[in-house]
Coordinates of C-alpha atoms in Angstrom, one line a residue:
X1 CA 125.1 30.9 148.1
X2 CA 123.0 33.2 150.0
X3 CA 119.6 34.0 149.4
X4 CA 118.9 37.2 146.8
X5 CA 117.4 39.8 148.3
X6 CA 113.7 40.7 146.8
X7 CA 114.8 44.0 145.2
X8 CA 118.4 43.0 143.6
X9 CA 119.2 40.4 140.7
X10 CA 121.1 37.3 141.0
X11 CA 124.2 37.8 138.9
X12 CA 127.9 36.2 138.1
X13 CA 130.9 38.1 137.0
X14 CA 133.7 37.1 134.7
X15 CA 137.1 38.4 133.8
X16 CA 139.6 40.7 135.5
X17 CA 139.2 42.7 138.7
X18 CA 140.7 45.4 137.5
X19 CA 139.0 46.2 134.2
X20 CA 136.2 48.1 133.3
X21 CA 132.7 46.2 133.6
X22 CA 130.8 45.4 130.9
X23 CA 127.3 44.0 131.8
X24 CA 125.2 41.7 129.8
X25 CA 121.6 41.1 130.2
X26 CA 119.4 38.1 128.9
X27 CA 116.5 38.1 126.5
X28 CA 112.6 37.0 127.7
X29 CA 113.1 33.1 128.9
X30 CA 116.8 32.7 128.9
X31 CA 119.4 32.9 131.4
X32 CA 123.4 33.9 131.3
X33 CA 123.9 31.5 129.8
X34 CA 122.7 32.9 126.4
X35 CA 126.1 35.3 126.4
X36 CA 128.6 32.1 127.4
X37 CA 130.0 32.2 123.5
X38 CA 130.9 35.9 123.5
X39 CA 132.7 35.6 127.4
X40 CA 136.1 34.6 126.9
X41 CA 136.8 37.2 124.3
X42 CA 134.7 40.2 126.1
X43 CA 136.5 39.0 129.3
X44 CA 140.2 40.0 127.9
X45 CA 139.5 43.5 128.0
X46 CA 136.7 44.0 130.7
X47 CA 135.2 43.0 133.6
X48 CA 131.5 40.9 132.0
X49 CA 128.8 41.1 134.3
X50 CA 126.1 38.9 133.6
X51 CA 122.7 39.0 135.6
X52 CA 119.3 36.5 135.4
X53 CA 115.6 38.1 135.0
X54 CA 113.7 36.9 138.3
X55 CA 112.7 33.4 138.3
X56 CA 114.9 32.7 135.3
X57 CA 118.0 30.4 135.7
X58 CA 117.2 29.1 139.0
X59 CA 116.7 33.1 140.3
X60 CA 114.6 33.6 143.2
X61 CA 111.1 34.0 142.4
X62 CA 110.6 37.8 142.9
X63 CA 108.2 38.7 139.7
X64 CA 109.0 42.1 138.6
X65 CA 106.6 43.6 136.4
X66 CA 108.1 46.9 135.0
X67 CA 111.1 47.8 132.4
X68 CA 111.6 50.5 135.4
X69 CA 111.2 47.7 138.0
X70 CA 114.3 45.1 136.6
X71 CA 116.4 48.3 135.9
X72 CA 116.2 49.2 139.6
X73 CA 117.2 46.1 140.9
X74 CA 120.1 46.0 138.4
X75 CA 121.2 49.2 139.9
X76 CA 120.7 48.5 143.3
X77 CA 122.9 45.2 143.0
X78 CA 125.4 47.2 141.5
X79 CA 125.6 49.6 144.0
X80 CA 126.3 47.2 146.5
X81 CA 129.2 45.7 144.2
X82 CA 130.8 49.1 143.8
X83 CA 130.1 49.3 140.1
X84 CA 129.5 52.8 139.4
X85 CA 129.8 53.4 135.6
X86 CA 129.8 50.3 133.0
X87 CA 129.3 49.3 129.7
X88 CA 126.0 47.8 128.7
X89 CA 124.7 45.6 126.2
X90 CA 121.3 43.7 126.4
X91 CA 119.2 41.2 124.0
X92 CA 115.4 41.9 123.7
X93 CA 114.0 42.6 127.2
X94 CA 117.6 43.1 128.3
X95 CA 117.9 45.9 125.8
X96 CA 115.0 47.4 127.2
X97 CA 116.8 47.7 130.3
X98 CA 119.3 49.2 129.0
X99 CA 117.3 51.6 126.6
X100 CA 115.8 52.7 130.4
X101 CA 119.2 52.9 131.7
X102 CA 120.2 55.5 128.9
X103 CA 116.9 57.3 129.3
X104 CA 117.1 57.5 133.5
X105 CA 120.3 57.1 134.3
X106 CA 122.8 58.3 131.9
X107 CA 125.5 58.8 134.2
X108 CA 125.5 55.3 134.7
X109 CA 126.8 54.3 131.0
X110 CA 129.6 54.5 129.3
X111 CA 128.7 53.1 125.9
X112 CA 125.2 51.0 125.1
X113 CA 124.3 47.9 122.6
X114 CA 120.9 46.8 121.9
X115 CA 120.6 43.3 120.5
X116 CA 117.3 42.7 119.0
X117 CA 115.6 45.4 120.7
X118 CA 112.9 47.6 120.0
X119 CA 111.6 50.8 121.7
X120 CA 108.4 49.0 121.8
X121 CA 107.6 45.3 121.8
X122 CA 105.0 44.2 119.3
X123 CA 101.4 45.4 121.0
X124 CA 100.5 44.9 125.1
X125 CA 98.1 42.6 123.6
X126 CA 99.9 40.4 121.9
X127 CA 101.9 39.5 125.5
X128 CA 99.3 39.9 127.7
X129 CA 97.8 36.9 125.5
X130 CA 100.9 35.4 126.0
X131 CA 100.4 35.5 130.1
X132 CA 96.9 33.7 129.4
X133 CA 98.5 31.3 128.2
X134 CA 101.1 30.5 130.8
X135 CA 98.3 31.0 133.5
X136 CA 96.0 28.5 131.1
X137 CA 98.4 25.6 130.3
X138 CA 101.8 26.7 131.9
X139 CA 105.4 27.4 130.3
X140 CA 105.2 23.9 127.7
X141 CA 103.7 25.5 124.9
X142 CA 106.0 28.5 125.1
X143 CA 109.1 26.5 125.8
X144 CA 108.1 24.3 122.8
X145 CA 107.9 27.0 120.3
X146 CA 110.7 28.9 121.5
X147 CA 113.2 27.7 119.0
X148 CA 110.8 29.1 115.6
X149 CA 111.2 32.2 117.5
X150 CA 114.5 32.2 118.7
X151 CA 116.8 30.8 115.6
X152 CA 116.7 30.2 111.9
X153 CA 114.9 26.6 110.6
X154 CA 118.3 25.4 109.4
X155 CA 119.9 26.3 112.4
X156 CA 117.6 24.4 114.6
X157 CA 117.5 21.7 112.3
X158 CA 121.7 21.5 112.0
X159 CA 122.3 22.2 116.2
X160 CA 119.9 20.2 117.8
X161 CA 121.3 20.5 121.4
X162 CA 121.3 24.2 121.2
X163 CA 117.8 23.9 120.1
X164 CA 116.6 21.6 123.3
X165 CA 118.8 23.8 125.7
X166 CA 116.5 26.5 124.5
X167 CA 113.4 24.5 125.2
X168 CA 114.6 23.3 128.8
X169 CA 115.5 26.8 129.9
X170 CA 112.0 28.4 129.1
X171 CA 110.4 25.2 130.5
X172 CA 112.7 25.7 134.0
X173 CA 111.8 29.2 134.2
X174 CA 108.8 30.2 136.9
X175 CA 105.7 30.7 135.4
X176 CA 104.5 34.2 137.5
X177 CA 107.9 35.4 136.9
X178 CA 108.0 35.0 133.3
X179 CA 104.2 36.3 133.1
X180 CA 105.5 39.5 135.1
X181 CA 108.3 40.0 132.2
X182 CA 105.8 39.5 129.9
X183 CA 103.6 42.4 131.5
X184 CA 106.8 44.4 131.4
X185 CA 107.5 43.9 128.3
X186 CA 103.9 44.6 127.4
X187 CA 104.4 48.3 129.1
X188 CA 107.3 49.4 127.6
X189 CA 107.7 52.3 125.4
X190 CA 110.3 54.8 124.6
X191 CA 109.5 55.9 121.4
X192 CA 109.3 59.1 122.6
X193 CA 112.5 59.4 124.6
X194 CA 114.9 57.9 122.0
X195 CA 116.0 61.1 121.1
X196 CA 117.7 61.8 124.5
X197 CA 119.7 58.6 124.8
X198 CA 123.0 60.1 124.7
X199 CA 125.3 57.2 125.1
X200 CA 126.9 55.9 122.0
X201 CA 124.8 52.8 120.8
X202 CA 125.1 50.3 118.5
X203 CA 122.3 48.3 117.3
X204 CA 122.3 44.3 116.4
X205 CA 119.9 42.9 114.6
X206 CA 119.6 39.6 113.1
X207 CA 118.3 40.0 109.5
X208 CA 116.1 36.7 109.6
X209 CA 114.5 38.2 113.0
X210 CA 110.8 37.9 113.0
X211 CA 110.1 39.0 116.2
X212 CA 112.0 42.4 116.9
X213 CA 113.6 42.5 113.2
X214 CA 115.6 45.2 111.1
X215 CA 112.4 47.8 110.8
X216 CA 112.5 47.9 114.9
X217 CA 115.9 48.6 114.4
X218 CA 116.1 51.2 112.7
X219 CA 113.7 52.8 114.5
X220 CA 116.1 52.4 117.3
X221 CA 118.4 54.1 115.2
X222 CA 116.8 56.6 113.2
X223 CA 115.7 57.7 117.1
X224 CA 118.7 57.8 118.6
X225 CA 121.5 60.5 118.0
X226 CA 124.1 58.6 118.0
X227 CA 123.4 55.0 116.8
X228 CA 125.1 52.5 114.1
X229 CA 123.6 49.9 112.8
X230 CA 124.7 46.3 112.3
X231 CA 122.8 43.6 110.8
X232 CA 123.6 39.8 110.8
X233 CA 122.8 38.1 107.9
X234 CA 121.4 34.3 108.9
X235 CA 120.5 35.4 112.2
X236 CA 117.1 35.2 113.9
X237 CA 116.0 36.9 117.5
X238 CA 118.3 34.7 119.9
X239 CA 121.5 36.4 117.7
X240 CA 124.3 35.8 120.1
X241 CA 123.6 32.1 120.6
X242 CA 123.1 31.9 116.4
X243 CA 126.1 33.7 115.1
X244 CA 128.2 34.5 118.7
X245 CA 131.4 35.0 116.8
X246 CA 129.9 37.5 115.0
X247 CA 128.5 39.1 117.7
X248 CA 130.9 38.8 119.6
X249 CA 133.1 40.6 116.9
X250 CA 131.1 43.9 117.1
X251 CA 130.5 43.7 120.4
X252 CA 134.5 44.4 120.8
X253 CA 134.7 46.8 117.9
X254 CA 132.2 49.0 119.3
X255 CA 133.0 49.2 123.1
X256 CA 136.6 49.2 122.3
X257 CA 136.2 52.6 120.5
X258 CA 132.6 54.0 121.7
X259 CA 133.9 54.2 125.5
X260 CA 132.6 57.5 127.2
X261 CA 135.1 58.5 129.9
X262 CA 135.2 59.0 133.6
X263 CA 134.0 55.7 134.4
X264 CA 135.1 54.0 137.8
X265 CA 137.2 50.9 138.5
X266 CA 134.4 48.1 139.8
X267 CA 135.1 46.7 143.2
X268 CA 133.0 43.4 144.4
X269 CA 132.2 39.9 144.7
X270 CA 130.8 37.5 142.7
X271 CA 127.7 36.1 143.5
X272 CA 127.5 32.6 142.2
X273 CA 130.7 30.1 141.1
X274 CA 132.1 30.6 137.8
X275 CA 131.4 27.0 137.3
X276 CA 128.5 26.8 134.7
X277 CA 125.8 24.9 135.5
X278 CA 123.8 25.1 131.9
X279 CA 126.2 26.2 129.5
X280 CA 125.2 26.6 126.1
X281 CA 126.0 23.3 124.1
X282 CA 128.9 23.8 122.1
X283 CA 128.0 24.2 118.4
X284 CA 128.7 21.9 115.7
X285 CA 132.2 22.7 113.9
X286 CA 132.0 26.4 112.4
X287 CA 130.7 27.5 109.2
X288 CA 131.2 30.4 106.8
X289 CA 130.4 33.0 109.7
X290 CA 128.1 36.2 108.5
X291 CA 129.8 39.8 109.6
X292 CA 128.0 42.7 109.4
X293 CA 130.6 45.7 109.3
X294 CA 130.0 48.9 111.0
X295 CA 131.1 51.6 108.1
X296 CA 131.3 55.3 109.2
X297 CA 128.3 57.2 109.1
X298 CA 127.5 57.7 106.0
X299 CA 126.2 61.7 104.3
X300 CA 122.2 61.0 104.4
X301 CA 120.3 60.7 101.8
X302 CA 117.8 63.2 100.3
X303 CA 114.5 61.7 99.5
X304 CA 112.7 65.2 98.2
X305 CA 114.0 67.5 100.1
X306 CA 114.5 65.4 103.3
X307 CA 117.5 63.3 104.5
X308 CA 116.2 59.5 104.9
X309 CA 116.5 58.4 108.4
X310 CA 117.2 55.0 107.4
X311 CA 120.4 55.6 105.6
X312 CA 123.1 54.0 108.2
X313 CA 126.2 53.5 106.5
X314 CA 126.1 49.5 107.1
X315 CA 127.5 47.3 104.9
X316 CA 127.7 43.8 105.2
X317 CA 130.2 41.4 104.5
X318 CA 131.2 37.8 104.9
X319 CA 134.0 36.1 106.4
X320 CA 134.9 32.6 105.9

């Protein structure tokens, strides 16, 4: 493998040459890996792209401490791939990438999904604190509550192997890089732009989130023009490694038919083997899986005089 260069990201792809590309991009702490459940069903109909944050996943140590910064070197990597126009869907930090990506580079997308997102993160505080931490007594005490944050008690109770996966990958990550993220992330806010993201998005939320939960998104999508919303009942923050069929269900349904035209046919060369060296654990046999259904948008609401914002049209369902 050669070396990454400082100002691109290390990356993998997945599926056919040929098909349109459809990238991916990991949460605060996590890798690829995160989005190994939803792959071979994304990869039937496009080209997945999947990248890691600097200094996650065994990525070269290259902190980057802007939203602006991480969205650069995503575009820069895919310039030299070829990849002109793509789908994108991110989780958390990775959906602020992408919320930047709709906001400076429109052109560049096709169709958007932002998985546990939020135009802004909690308070700068609260993860500038968080980089005091790491610099104070390194990435343990973060790794070892990443689980309350990441998944529901009963999942971490019924999937223990998922659960340690999660704690070894934030413990493997590099401390500077991860405080850099954590100054990004403490940077970040598009409140006021939401209204110019033009690419159709849908937004994910888990409902059991208590990190960036259901209020964040609909703010996401009472901002932007044209957003649906989907929540995932039994779901915390890390959503696609929680509930990935579901996910991975409304992933399909909504770039299969929220596809903007006049995208180009991606050309390049993967970067790493497809061989996984971290996969997600595979989960315990399958339960009763939560769906939430994206319904047509529905005739708002009027709340004295007004039409409520927060009237979306979602209903949820479940699927056995």
């Amino acid at each position: 493998m050669s070396e990454t260069p400082p100002n691109t990201l290390q990356y993998r792809f997945d599926g056919p040459e040929d098909a349109p590309v459809l990238i991916l991009g990991p949460s605060l702490g996590t890798t690829w890996h995160m989005w190994d459940r939803q792959v071979p069903e994304l990869t039937k109909q496009w080209r997945v792209f999947r990248f890691d944050l600097p200094g996650h996943g065994g990525a070269p140590a290259h902190p980057a401490g802007s939203v602006a910064d991480l969205t650069t070197r995503l575009l820069v990597t895919l310039e030299g791939l070829g990849v002109h126009r793509f789908g994108y869907a991110g989780c958390a930090l990775g959906g602020a990438v992408g919320i930047e990506l709709a906001l400076r580079h429109p052109e560049r997308l096709a169709s958007l999904a932002l998985i546990a997102a939020s135009p802004r993160f909690g308070t700068a505080d609260e993860f500038r604190q968080r980089g005091v931490i790491v610099r104070t007594n390194g990435l343990d005490p973060i790794a070892r509550s990443a689980p309350e944050r990441w998944f529901t008690g009963g999942f971490a109770a019924a999937q223990p192997a998922i659960t340690e996966w999660a704690v070894q990958m934030v413990r493997t990550t590099d401390p500077g890089c991860y405080i850099a993220a954590c100054e990004a992330l403490a940077s970040f806010d598009a409140r006021a732009g939401l209204g110019s993201v033009g690419a159709p998005t849908l937004v994910l939320v888990g409902s059991d989130d208590q990190v960036t939960g259901p209020a964040e998104a609909r703010t996401l999508v009472a901002g932007i023009p044209d957003a649906r919303l989907a929540v995932v009942p039994g779901a915390s923050h890390l959503v696609p490694v929680e509930q990935p069929a579901a996910v991975t269900d409304l992933l399909v349904r909504h770039f299969s038919t929220a596809w903007q035209p006049a995208f180009e046919t991606a050309t390049g060369q993967t970067a790493l083997p497809a061989a996984a060296l971290n996969p997600v654990p595979a989960p315990a046999p399958p339960q009763p899986v939560p769906v939430a259904e994206i319904a047509p948008p529905a005739v708002p609401q009027v709340t004295h005089g007004r039409p409520d914002p927060y009237d979306t049209g979602i209903k949820v369902r479940r699927e056995v």
